[in-house]
Coordinates of C-alpha atoms in Angstrom, one line a residue:
M101 CA -87.2 40.4 -171.5
L102 CA -85.4 37.1 -170.9
Y103 CA -88.4 35.4 -169.4
V104 CA -92.1 36.0 -168.7
I105 CA -93.2 35.8 -165.1
P106 CA -96.1 33.4 -164.8
A107 CA -99.5 35.0 -164.0
Q108 CA -99.5 33.0 -160.8
V109 CA -96.7 35.2 -159.4
I110 CA -98.6 38.4 -160.2
T111 CA -102.2 37.5 -159.4
G112 CA -101.8 35.0 -156.6
F113 CA -100.3 31.7 -155.7
H114 CA -101.2 28.1 -155.2
D115 CA -101.1 26.7 -151.7
Q116 CA -99.3 23.4 -152.4
R117 CA -99.6 22.2 -148.8
H118 CA -103.4 22.6 -148.5
G119 CA -104.2 21.9 -152.2
N120 CA -106.3 25.1 -152.8
A121 CA -105.6 28.1 -154.9
T122 CA -105.6 31.5 -153.2
F123 CA -105.8 34.6 -155.4
I124 CA -105.2 38.1 -154.4
N125 CA -107.3 40.7 -156.1
Q126 CA -105.0 43.5 -157.2
G127 CA -107.8 46.0 -157.2
S128 CA -109.0 45.5 -153.7
R129 CA -105.6 45.3 -152.1
S130 CA -107.1 43.2 -149.3
P131 CA -104.4 41.6 -147.1
V132 CA -106.7 38.9 -145.8
P133 CA -105.8 36.1 -148.2
F134 CA -102.1 36.6 -147.6
V135 CA -102.5 36.8 -143.9
T136 CA -104.6 33.6 -143.9
S137 CA -102.0 31.8 -145.9
I138 CA -99.3 32.9 -143.6
F139 CA -101.4 31.7 -140.6
H140 CA -101.8 28.2 -142.2
Q141 CA -98.1 28.1 -143.0
V142 CA -97.3 28.9 -139.3
L143 CA -99.4 26.0 -138.2
S144 CA -97.7 23.7 -140.7
S145 CA -94.3 24.9 -139.5
V146 CA -95.2 24.3 -135.9
R147 CA -96.4 20.8 -136.8
D148 CA -93.2 20.0 -138.7
L149 CA -91.0 21.2 -135.8
L150 CA -93.1 19.5 -133.0
P151 CA -91.4 16.1 -133.4
V152 CA -87.9 17.7 -132.9
V153 CA -89.0 19.6 -129.9
L154 CA -90.6 16.5 -128.3
V155 CA -87.4 14.5 -128.9
I156 CA -85.3 17.1 -127.2
L157 CA -87.7 17.5 -124.3
F158 CA -87.9 13.7 -123.8
F159 CA -84.2 13.2 -123.6
Q160 CA -83.7 16.3 -121.5
V161 CA -86.4 15.6 -118.9
V162 CA -86.8 11.8 -119.0
V163 CA -83.4 10.4 -119.9
L164 CA -80.9 13.1 -118.6
R165 CA -83.2 14.4 -115.9
Q166 CA -81.4 17.6 -115.8
P167 CA -82.4 21.2 -116.2
L168 CA -81.1 23.4 -119.0
P169 CA -77.4 24.5 -118.7
E170 CA -76.9 27.7 -116.8
T171 CA -75.7 29.4 -119.9
V172 CA -79.0 28.7 -121.7
A173 CA -82.1 30.4 -120.4
A174 CA -85.6 29.0 -121.0
S175 CA -86.7 32.3 -122.6
Q176 CA -83.7 32.0 -124.9
V177 CA -84.9 28.6 -126.1
V178 CA -88.4 29.8 -126.6
L179 CA -87.2 32.8 -128.6
G180 CA -85.1 30.6 -130.7
L181 CA -88.0 28.3 -131.5
L182 CA -90.1 31.3 -132.4
C183 CA -87.4 32.5 -134.8
V184 CA -87.2 29.0 -136.4
V185 CA -90.9 28.9 -136.9
A186 CA -90.9 32.4 -138.4
G187 CA -87.9 31.6 -140.7
L188 CA -89.3 28.4 -141.9
T189 CA -92.7 29.9 -142.5
F190 CA -91.4 32.8 -144.7
F191 CA -88.9 30.6 -146.4
I192 CA -91.5 28.1 -147.6
R193 CA -93.9 30.9 -148.5
G194 CA -91.2 32.6 -150.4
L195 CA -90.5 29.5 -152.4
E196 CA -94.1 29.1 -153.4
L197 CA -94.5 32.8 -154.2
G198 CA -91.3 33.5 -156.1
L199 CA -88.6 30.9 -156.6
F200 CA -90.6 28.0 -157.9
P201 CA -92.7 30.1 -160.4
A202 CA -89.7 32.0 -161.5
G203 CA -87.6 28.9 -162.1
E204 CA -90.5 27.3 -164.1
G205 CA -90.9 30.6 -166.0
L206 CA -87.2 30.6 -167.0
A207 CA -87.4 27.0 -168.2
N208 CA -90.5 27.8 -170.3
A209 CA -88.8 30.9 -171.8
F210 CA -85.7 29.0 -172.8
V211 CA -87.7 26.3 -174.5
R212 CA -89.7 29.0 -176.4
K213 CA -86.5 30.7 -177.3
G214 CA -85.3 27.4 -178.9
S215 CA -81.7 27.8 -177.9
A216 CA -80.3 24.7 -176.4
L217 CA -76.9 26.3 -176.0
W218 CA -78.2 29.2 -173.8
L219 CA -80.3 26.6 -171.8
M220 CA -77.1 24.6 -171.1
V221 CA -75.2 27.8 -170.1
F222 CA -78.0 28.8 -167.8
A223 CA -78.3 25.3 -166.2
F224 CA -74.5 25.2 -165.5
S225 CA -74.5 28.8 -164.1
L226 CA -77.5 28.1 -161.9
G227 CA -75.9 25.0 -160.4
F228 CA -72.5 26.7 -159.9
G229 CA -73.9 30.0 -158.5
T230 CA -76.4 28.5 -156.0
T231 CA -73.8 26.0 -154.7
V232 CA -71.0 28.5 -154.1
A233 CA -73.4 30.4 -151.9
E234 CA -74.5 27.4 -149.8
P235 CA -73.7 28.1 -146.1
A236 CA -73.4 24.4 -145.3
L237 CA -70.7 24.0 -148.0
I238 CA -68.8 26.9 -146.7
A239 CA -68.7 25.3 -143.2
V240 CA -67.7 21.9 -144.5
A241 CA -65.0 23.4 -146.8
G242 CA -63.5 25.2 -143.8
Q243 CA -63.5 22.0 -141.7
A244 CA -62.0 20.1 -144.6
E245 CA -59.1 22.5 -144.8
R246 CA -58.4 21.9 -141.1
V247 CA -58.4 18.1 -141.7
F248 CA -56.0 18.5 -144.7
L249 CA -53.6 20.4 -142.4
A250 CA -53.9 17.9 -139.6
E251 CA -53.4 14.9 -141.9
G252 CA -50.4 16.5 -143.6
L253 CA -52.1 16.6 -147.1
I254 CA -51.1 20.2 -147.2
T255 CA -48.8 22.4 -145.0
A256 CA -49.5 25.8 -143.6
T257 CA -46.4 27.1 -145.4
D258 CA -47.5 26.0 -148.8
L259 CA -50.7 27.9 -149.1
S260 CA -52.3 31.0 -147.6
P261 CA -55.2 30.4 -145.1
G262 CA -58.5 29.6 -146.8
T263 CA -57.0 28.6 -150.2
T264 CA -57.8 24.9 -149.8
A265 CA -61.4 25.7 -148.6
L266 CA -61.9 28.0 -151.5
A267 CA -60.6 25.4 -153.9
L268 CA -62.9 22.8 -152.5
R269 CA -65.9 25.1 -152.8
G270 CA -64.9 25.8 -156.4
I271 CA -64.6 22.1 -157.1
V272 CA -68.0 21.3 -155.6
A273 CA -69.7 24.2 -157.3
L274 CA -68.2 23.1 -160.6
S275 CA -69.5 19.6 -160.0
V276 CA -73.1 20.8 -159.2
G277 CA -73.0 23.0 -162.3
S278 CA -72.0 20.0 -164.4
A279 CA -74.7 17.9 -162.7
V280 CA -77.5 20.3 -163.5
L281 CA -76.2 20.6 -167.0
L282 CA -76.3 16.8 -167.3
G283 CA -79.7 16.6 -165.8
V284 CA -81.1 19.2 -168.3
L285 CA -79.5 17.3 -171.1
R286 CA -81.1 14.1 -169.9
I287 CA -84.5 15.8 -170.0
L288 CA -83.9 17.0 -173.5
K289 CA -82.7 13.7 -174.8
G290 CA -85.0 11.5 -172.7
W291 CA -82.2 9.4 -171.3
P292 CA -83.2 6.9 -168.4
L293 CA -82.3 8.3 -165.0
H294 CA -81.4 5.1 -163.3
W295 CA -78.6 4.1 -165.6
L296 CA -76.9 7.5 -165.2
I297 CA -77.2 7.4 -161.4
I298 CA -75.9 3.8 -161.3
G299 CA -72.9 4.7 -163.5
G300 CA -72.2 7.8 -161.3
Y301 CA -72.1 5.8 -158.1
L302 CA -70.0 3.0 -159.6
L303 CA -67.5 5.7 -160.6
A304 CA -67.6 7.2 -157.1
L305 CA -66.9 3.7 -155.6
A306 CA -64.0 3.2 -158.0
L307 CA -62.5 6.6 -157.0
T308 CA -63.1 5.8 -153.3
A309 CA -60.6 2.9 -153.6
I310 CA -57.8 5.2 -154.7
A311 CA -58.6 8.5 -153.0
P312 CA -56.8 9.5 -149.7
A313 CA -58.7 7.9 -146.8
S314 CA -59.0 11.2 -145.0
L315 CA -60.9 12.7 -147.9
V316 CA -63.5 10.0 -148.5
S317 CA -65.9 11.1 -145.8
I318 CA -65.6 14.7 -146.8
A319 CA -66.4 13.8 -150.4
Y320 CA -69.5 11.9 -149.5
D321 CA -70.7 14.7 -147.2
S322 CA -70.2 17.2 -150.0
G323 CA -72.9 15.4 -151.9
G324 CA -75.3 16.2 -149.1
V325 CA -74.5 19.8 -148.2
T326 CA -74.8 20.9 -151.8
T327 CA -78.5 20.0 -151.9
S328 CA -79.6 22.5 -149.3
T329 CA -81.8 25.5 -148.9
I330 CA -80.6 27.5 -151.9
T331 CA -79.9 24.9 -154.5
V332 CA -82.8 22.6 -154.3
P333 CA -85.7 25.0 -154.9
L334 CA -84.3 26.6 -158.0
V335 CA -82.9 23.4 -159.5
T336 CA -86.2 21.5 -158.9
A337 CA -88.2 24.3 -160.4
L338 CA -86.0 24.3 -163.5
G339 CA -86.4 20.6 -164.0
V340 CA -90.1 20.5 -163.5
G341 CA -90.7 23.6 -165.6
L342 CA -88.5 22.2 -168.4
A343 CA -90.3 18.8 -168.4
S344 CA -93.7 20.5 -168.3
T345 CA -92.8 22.5 -171.4
I346 CA -91.2 19.9 -173.7
R347 CA -93.6 17.8 -175.7
G348 CA -93.3 14.1 -174.8
R349 CA -91.8 14.7 -171.3
N350 CA -93.5 14.0 -168.0
P351 CA -92.9 16.4 -165.1
I352 CA -93.1 13.4 -162.7
T353 CA -90.8 11.0 -164.4
D354 CA -88.5 13.5 -166.2
G355 CA -88.8 16.7 -164.2
F356 CA -87.3 15.3 -161.1
G357 CA -83.8 13.8 -160.8
L358 CA -81.6 16.8 -161.1
I359 CA -81.0 16.8 -157.3
A360 CA -79.9 13.2 -157.6
F361 CA -77.2 14.3 -160.1
A362 CA -76.3 17.2 -157.8
S363 CA -75.7 14.6 -155.0
V364 CA -73.5 12.2 -156.8
M365 CA -71.4 14.6 -158.9
P366 CA -69.7 16.3 -155.9
I367 CA -68.6 12.9 -154.6
I368 CA -67.0 12.1 -157.9
F369 CA -65.3 15.5 -158.3
V370 CA -64.0 15.7 -154.7
L371 CA -62.6 12.2 -154.8
A372 CA -60.9 12.9 -158.2
F373 CA -59.6 16.2 -156.7
G374 CA -58.2 14.3 -153.8
S375 CA -56.7 11.6 -156.0
L376 CA -55.3 13.7 -158.8
G377 CA -55.6 17.4 -157.9
L378 CA -53.9 17.9 -154.6
W379 CA -50.5 18.1 -156.3
W380 CA -51.7 21.1 -158.2
L381 CA -52.2 23.1 -154.9
H382 CA -48.6 22.6 -154.2
G383 CA -47.7 24.5 -157.4

């Protein structure tokens, strides 16, 4: 086996939001603890969404003083909110039950295996694979291709539709894979986080000065869309699990920071792509 699943995944889970451990007895098969935890998570999700709902209601009723558009029924809005609550509830519970423990378990297993090379390969593959699947990145890449066409950076006759968007997704995924690899190397070596982040943003600012103006905003947005629902849980679990396992490393000061690398690296790679790599797409 490549890794050992922590006992927490098999016998129960830790309710991080409420600070108490809830364990399911495998012999009794009682669904009560799980149902109770889901109920608490539903309440937490409603509480988290309440400010957004209140803001929308305030501007709709008090500022605009207009009813909903005819194309949007009130029942449709209510159903949509219920779907959001349900999705958020099961997403967070899924992270606590599976992804966080699994990521930490993988990190522990690689440290026990003692192979830094395989750890580096896994870190890069995790960053690349999770980023390429990010829905937000897919949307931004498609929009970026339309901007390239409108600004004349590429022409419709040069490339088949979707080629530039696919290339941009590949560049961003490559950057996040490199970022996670660098973050894991920082944890292993004990390098200070702030100097690496400062250096990364200084390089991004330097590239901003020479990159095409129409690409700058897309590059900076790429740093945000890559740290979304798929990438963040797994990468965070990897960093915390690794720092918790290595002697002399602190999960708080060393385990976090991988997401910071995953935010700045896409900016650097996309700006470099815009400055030096667009000519490659023209063949």
